[in-house]
C-alpha atoms as a PDB file:
ATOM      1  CA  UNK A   1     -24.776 -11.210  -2.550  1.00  0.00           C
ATOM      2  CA  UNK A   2     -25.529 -14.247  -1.041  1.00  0.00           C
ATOM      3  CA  UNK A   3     -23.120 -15.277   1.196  1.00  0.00           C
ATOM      4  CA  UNK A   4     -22.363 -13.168   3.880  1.00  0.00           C
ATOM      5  CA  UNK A   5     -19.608 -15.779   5.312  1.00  0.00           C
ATOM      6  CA  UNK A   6     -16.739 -13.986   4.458  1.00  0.00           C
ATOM      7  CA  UNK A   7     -17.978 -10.314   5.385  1.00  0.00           C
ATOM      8  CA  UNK A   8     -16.356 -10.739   8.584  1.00  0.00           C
ATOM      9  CA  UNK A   9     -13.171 -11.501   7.055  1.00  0.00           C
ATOM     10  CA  UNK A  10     -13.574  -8.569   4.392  1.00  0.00           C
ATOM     11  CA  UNK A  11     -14.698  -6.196   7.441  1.00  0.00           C
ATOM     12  CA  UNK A  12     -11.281  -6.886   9.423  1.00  0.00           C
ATOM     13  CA  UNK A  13      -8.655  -7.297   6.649  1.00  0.00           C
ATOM     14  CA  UNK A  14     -10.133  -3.718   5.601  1.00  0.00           C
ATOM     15  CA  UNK A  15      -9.158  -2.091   9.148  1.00  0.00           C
ATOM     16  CA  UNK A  16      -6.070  -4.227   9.397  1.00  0.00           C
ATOM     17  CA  UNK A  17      -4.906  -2.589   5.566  1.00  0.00           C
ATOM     18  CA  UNK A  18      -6.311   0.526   6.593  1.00  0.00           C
ATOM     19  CA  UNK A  19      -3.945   0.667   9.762  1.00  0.00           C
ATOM     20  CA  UNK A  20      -0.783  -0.438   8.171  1.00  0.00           C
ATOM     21  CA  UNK A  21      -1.503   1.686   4.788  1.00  0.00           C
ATOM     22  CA  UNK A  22      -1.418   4.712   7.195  1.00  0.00           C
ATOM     23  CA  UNK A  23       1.448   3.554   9.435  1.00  0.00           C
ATOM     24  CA  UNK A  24       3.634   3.183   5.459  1.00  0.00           C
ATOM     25  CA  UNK A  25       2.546   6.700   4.596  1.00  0.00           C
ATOM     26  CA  UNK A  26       3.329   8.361   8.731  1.00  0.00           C
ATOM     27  CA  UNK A  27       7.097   6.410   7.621  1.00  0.00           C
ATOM     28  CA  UNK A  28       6.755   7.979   4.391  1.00  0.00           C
ATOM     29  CA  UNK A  29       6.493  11.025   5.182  1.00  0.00           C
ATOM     30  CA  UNK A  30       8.825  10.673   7.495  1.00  0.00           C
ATOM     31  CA  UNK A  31      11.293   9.686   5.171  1.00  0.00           C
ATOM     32  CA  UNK A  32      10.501  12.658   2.401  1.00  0.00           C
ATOM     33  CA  UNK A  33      10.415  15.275   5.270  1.00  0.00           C
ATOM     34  CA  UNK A  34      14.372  14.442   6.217  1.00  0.00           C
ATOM     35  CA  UNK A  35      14.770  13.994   2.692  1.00  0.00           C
ATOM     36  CA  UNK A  36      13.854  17.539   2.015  1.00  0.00           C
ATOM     37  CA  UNK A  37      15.513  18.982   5.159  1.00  0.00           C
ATOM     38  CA  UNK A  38      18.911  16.892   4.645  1.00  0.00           C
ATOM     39  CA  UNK A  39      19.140  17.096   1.328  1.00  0.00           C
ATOM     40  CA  UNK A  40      21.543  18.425  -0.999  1.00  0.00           C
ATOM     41  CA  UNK A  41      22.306  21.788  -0.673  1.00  0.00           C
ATOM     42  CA  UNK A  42      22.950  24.258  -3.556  1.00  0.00           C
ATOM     43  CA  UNK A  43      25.857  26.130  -3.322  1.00  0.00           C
ATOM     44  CA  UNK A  44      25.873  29.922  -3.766  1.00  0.00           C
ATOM     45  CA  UNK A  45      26.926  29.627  -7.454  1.00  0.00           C
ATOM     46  CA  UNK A  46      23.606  27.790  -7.665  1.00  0.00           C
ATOM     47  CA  UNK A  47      25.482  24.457  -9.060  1.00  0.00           C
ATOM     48  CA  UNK A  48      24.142  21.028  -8.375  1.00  0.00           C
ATOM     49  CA  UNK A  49      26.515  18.660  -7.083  1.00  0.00           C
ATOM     50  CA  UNK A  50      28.057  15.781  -9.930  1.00  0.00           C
ATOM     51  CA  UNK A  51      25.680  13.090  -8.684  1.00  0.00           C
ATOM     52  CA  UNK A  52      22.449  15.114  -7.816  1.00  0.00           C
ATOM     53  CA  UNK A  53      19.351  12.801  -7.804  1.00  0.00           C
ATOM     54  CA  UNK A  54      16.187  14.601  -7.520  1.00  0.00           C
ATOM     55  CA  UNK A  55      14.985  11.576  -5.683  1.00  0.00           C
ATOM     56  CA  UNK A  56      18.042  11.113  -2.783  1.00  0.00           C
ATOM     57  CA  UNK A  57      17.490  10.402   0.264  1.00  0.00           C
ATOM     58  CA  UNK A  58      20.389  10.121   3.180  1.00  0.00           C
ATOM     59  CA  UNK A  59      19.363   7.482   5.030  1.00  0.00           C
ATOM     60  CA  UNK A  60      18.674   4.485   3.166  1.00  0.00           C
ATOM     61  CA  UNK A  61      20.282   3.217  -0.431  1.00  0.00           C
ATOM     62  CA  UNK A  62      19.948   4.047  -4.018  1.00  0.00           C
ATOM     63  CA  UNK A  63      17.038   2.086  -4.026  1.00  0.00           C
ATOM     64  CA  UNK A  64      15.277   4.268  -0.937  1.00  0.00           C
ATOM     65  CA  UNK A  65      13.971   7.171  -3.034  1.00  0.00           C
ATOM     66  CA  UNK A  66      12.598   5.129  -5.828  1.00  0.00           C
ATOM     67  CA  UNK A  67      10.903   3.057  -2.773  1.00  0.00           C
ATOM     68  CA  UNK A  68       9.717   5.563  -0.402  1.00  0.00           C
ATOM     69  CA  UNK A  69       7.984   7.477  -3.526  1.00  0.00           C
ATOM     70  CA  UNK A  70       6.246   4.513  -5.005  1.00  0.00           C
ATOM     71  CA  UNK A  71       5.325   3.256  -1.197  1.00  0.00           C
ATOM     72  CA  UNK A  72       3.673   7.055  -0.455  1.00  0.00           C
ATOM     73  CA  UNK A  73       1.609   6.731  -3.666  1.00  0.00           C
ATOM     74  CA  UNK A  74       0.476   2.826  -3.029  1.00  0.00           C
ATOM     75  CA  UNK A  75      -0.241   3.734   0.887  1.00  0.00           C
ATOM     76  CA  UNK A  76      -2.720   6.395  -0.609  1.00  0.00           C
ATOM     77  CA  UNK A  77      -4.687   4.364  -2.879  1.00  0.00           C
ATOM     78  CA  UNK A  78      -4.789   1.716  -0.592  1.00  0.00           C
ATOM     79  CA  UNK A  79      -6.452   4.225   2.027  1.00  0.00           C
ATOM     80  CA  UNK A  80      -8.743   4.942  -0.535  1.00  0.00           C
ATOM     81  CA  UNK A  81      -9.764   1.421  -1.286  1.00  0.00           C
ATOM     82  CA  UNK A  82     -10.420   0.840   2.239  1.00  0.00           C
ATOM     83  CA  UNK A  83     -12.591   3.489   2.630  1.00  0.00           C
ATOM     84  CA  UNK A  84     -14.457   2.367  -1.110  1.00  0.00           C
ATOM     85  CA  UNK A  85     -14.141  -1.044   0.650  1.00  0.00           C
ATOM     86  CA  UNK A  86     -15.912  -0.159   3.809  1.00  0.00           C
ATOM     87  CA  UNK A  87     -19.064   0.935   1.256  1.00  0.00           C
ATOM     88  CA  UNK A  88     -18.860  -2.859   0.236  1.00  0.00           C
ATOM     89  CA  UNK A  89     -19.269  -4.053   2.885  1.00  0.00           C
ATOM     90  CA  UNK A  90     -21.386  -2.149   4.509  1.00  0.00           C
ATOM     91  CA  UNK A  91     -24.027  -2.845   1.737  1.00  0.00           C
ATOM     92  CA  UNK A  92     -22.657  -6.378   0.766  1.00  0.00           C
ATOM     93  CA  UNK A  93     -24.409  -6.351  -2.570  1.00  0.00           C
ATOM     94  CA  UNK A  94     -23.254  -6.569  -6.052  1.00  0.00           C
ATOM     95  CA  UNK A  95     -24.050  -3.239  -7.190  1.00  0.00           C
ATOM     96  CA  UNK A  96     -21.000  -2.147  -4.635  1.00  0.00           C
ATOM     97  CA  UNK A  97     -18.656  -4.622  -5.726  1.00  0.00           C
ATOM     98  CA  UNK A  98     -17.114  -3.450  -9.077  1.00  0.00           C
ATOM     99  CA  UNK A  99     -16.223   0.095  -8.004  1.00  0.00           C
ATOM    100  CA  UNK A 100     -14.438  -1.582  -4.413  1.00  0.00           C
ATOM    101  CA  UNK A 101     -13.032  -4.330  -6.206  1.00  0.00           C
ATOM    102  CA  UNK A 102     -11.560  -1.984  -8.722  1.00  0.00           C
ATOM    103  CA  UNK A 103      -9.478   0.367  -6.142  1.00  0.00           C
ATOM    104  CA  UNK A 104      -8.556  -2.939  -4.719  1.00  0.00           C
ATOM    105  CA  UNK A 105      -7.255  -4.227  -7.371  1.00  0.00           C
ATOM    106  CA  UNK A 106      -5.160  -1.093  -8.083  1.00  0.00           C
ATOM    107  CA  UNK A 107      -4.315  -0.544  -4.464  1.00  0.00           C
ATOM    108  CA  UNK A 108      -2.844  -4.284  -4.717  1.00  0.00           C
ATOM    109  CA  UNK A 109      -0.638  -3.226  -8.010  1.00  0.00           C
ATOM    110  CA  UNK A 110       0.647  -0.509  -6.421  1.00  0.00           C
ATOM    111  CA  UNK A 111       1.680  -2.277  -3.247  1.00  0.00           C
ATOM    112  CA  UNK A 112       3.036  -4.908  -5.408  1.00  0.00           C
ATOM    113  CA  UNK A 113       5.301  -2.448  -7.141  1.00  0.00           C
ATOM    114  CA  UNK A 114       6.270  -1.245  -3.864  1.00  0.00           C
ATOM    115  CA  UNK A 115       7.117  -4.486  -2.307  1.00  0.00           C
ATOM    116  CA  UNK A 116       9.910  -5.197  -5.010  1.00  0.00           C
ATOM    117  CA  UNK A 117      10.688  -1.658  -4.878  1.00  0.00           C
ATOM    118  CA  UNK A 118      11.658  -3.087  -0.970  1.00  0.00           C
ATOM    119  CA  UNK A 119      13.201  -6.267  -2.066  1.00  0.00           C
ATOM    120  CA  UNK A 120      15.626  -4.249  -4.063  1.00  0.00           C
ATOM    121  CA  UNK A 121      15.957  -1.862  -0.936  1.00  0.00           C
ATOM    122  CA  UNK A 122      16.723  -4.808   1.016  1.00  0.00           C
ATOM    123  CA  UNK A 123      19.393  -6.816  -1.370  1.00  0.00           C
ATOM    124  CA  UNK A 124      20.943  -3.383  -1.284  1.00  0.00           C
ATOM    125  CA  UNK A 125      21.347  -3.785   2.977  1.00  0.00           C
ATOM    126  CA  UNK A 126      22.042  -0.348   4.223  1.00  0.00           C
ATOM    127  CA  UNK A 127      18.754   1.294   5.545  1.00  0.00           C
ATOM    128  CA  UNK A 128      17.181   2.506   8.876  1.00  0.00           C
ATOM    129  CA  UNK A 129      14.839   0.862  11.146  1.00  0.00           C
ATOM    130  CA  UNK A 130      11.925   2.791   9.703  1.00  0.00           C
ATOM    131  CA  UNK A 131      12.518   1.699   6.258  1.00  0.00           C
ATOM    132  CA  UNK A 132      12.953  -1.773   7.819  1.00  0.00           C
ATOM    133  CA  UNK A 133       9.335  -1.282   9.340  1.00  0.00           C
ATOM    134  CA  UNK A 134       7.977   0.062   6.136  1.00  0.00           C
ATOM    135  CA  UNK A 135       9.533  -2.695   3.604  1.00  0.00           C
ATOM    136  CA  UNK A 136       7.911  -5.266   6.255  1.00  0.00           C
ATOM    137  CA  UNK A 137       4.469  -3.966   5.885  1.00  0.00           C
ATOM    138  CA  UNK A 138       4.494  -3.370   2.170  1.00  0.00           C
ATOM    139  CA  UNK A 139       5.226  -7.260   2.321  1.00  0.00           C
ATOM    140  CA  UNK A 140       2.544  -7.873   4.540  1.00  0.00           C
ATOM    141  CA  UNK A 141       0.459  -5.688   3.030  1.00  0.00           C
ATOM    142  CA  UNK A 142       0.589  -7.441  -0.774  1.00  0.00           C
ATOM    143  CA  UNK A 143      -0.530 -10.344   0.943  1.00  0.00           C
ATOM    144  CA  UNK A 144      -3.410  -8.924   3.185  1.00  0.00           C
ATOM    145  CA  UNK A 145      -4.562  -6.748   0.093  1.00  0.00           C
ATOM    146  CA  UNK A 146      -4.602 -10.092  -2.677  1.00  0.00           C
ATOM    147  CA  UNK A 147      -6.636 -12.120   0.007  1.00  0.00           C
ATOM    148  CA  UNK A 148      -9.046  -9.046   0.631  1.00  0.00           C
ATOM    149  CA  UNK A 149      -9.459  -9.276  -3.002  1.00  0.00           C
ATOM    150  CA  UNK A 150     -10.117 -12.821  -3.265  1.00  0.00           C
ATOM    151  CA  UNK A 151     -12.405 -12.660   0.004  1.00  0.00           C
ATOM    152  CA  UNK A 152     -15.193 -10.129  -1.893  1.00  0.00           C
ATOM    153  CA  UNK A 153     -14.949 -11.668  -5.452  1.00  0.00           C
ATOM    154  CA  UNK A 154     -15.536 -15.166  -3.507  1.00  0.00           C
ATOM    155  CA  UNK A 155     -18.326 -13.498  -1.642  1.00  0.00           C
ATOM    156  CA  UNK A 156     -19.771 -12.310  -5.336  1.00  0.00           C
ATOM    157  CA  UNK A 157     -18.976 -15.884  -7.673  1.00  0.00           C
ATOM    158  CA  UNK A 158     -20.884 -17.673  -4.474  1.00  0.00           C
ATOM    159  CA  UNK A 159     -24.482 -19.256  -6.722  1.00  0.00           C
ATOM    160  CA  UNK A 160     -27.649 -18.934  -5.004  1.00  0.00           C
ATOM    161  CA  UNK A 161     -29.314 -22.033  -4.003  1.00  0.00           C
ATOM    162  CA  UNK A 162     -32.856 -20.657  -3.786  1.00  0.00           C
ATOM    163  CA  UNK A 163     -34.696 -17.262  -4.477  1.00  0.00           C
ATOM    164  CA  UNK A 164     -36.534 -15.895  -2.222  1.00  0.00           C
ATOM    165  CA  UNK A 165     -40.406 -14.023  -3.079  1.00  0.00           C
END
């Protein structure tokens, strides 16, 4: 690859998505732990109450399950495509590009899906300050992630000038 120009910016957007991809999953799991522990509760006739959701949560709205679920899963990938994305950069050539790019670009779908997942969370209103933190990163994060994107396919689409023998 032959311009190395935007390697810094790759090399810090990756640590700054790394950091808040593992601060939404720490707020995710969170969220699924009291979830789990505040749940319902079965009653000894083993009956589920009339509105049982497999997916409730008791902070939050109906939108928080469906949203804390689908932000767990994109904070994964998107760990994962840092770490593919470190790789990258660490070899800046084109032979690493495809398989970085490609967990990018999934990492970024996922976040995307969790970001309106959050918009719907937040038309709703009721929620924590935790899911507060984590709909503001998921936001920050589909922006961070797109321009991480653009910043190693501009890095690749970049001519060469002159060869080199």
């Amino acid at each position: 690859m032959a311009n190395t120009q935007l390697k810094p910016l790759a090399g810090l957007l990756l640590l700054l998505n790394f950091c808040m991809y593992l601060i939404v999953a720490a707020i995710g799991g969170w969220a699924i732990n009291r979830a789990i522990d505040h749940g319902f509760v079965i009653g000894p006739g083993l009956e589920l109450p009339a509105h049982f959701s497999p997916i409730y949560f008791p902070m939050g709205n109906a939108a928080t399950g469906f949203f804390v679920v689908f932000a767990m899963i994109a904070s994964v990938v998107g760990a994962a495509s840092s770490l593919a994305g470190i790789n990258h950069v660490r070899l800046w050539h084109a032979d690493s590009l495809p398989s970085a790019a490609s967990v990018a670009i999934m990492a970024w779908t996922l976040t995307l899906l969790a970001m309106g997942l959050a918009c719907k969370e937040i038309e709703r209103e009721i929620r924590n300050a935790r899911l507060r933190t984590m709909e503001a990163f998921l936001i920050i994060l589909s922006a961070t992630q797109f321009i991480y994107i653009l910043a190693i396919h501009g890095a690749a689409s970049v001519p060469r000038t002159h060869q080199t023998r």
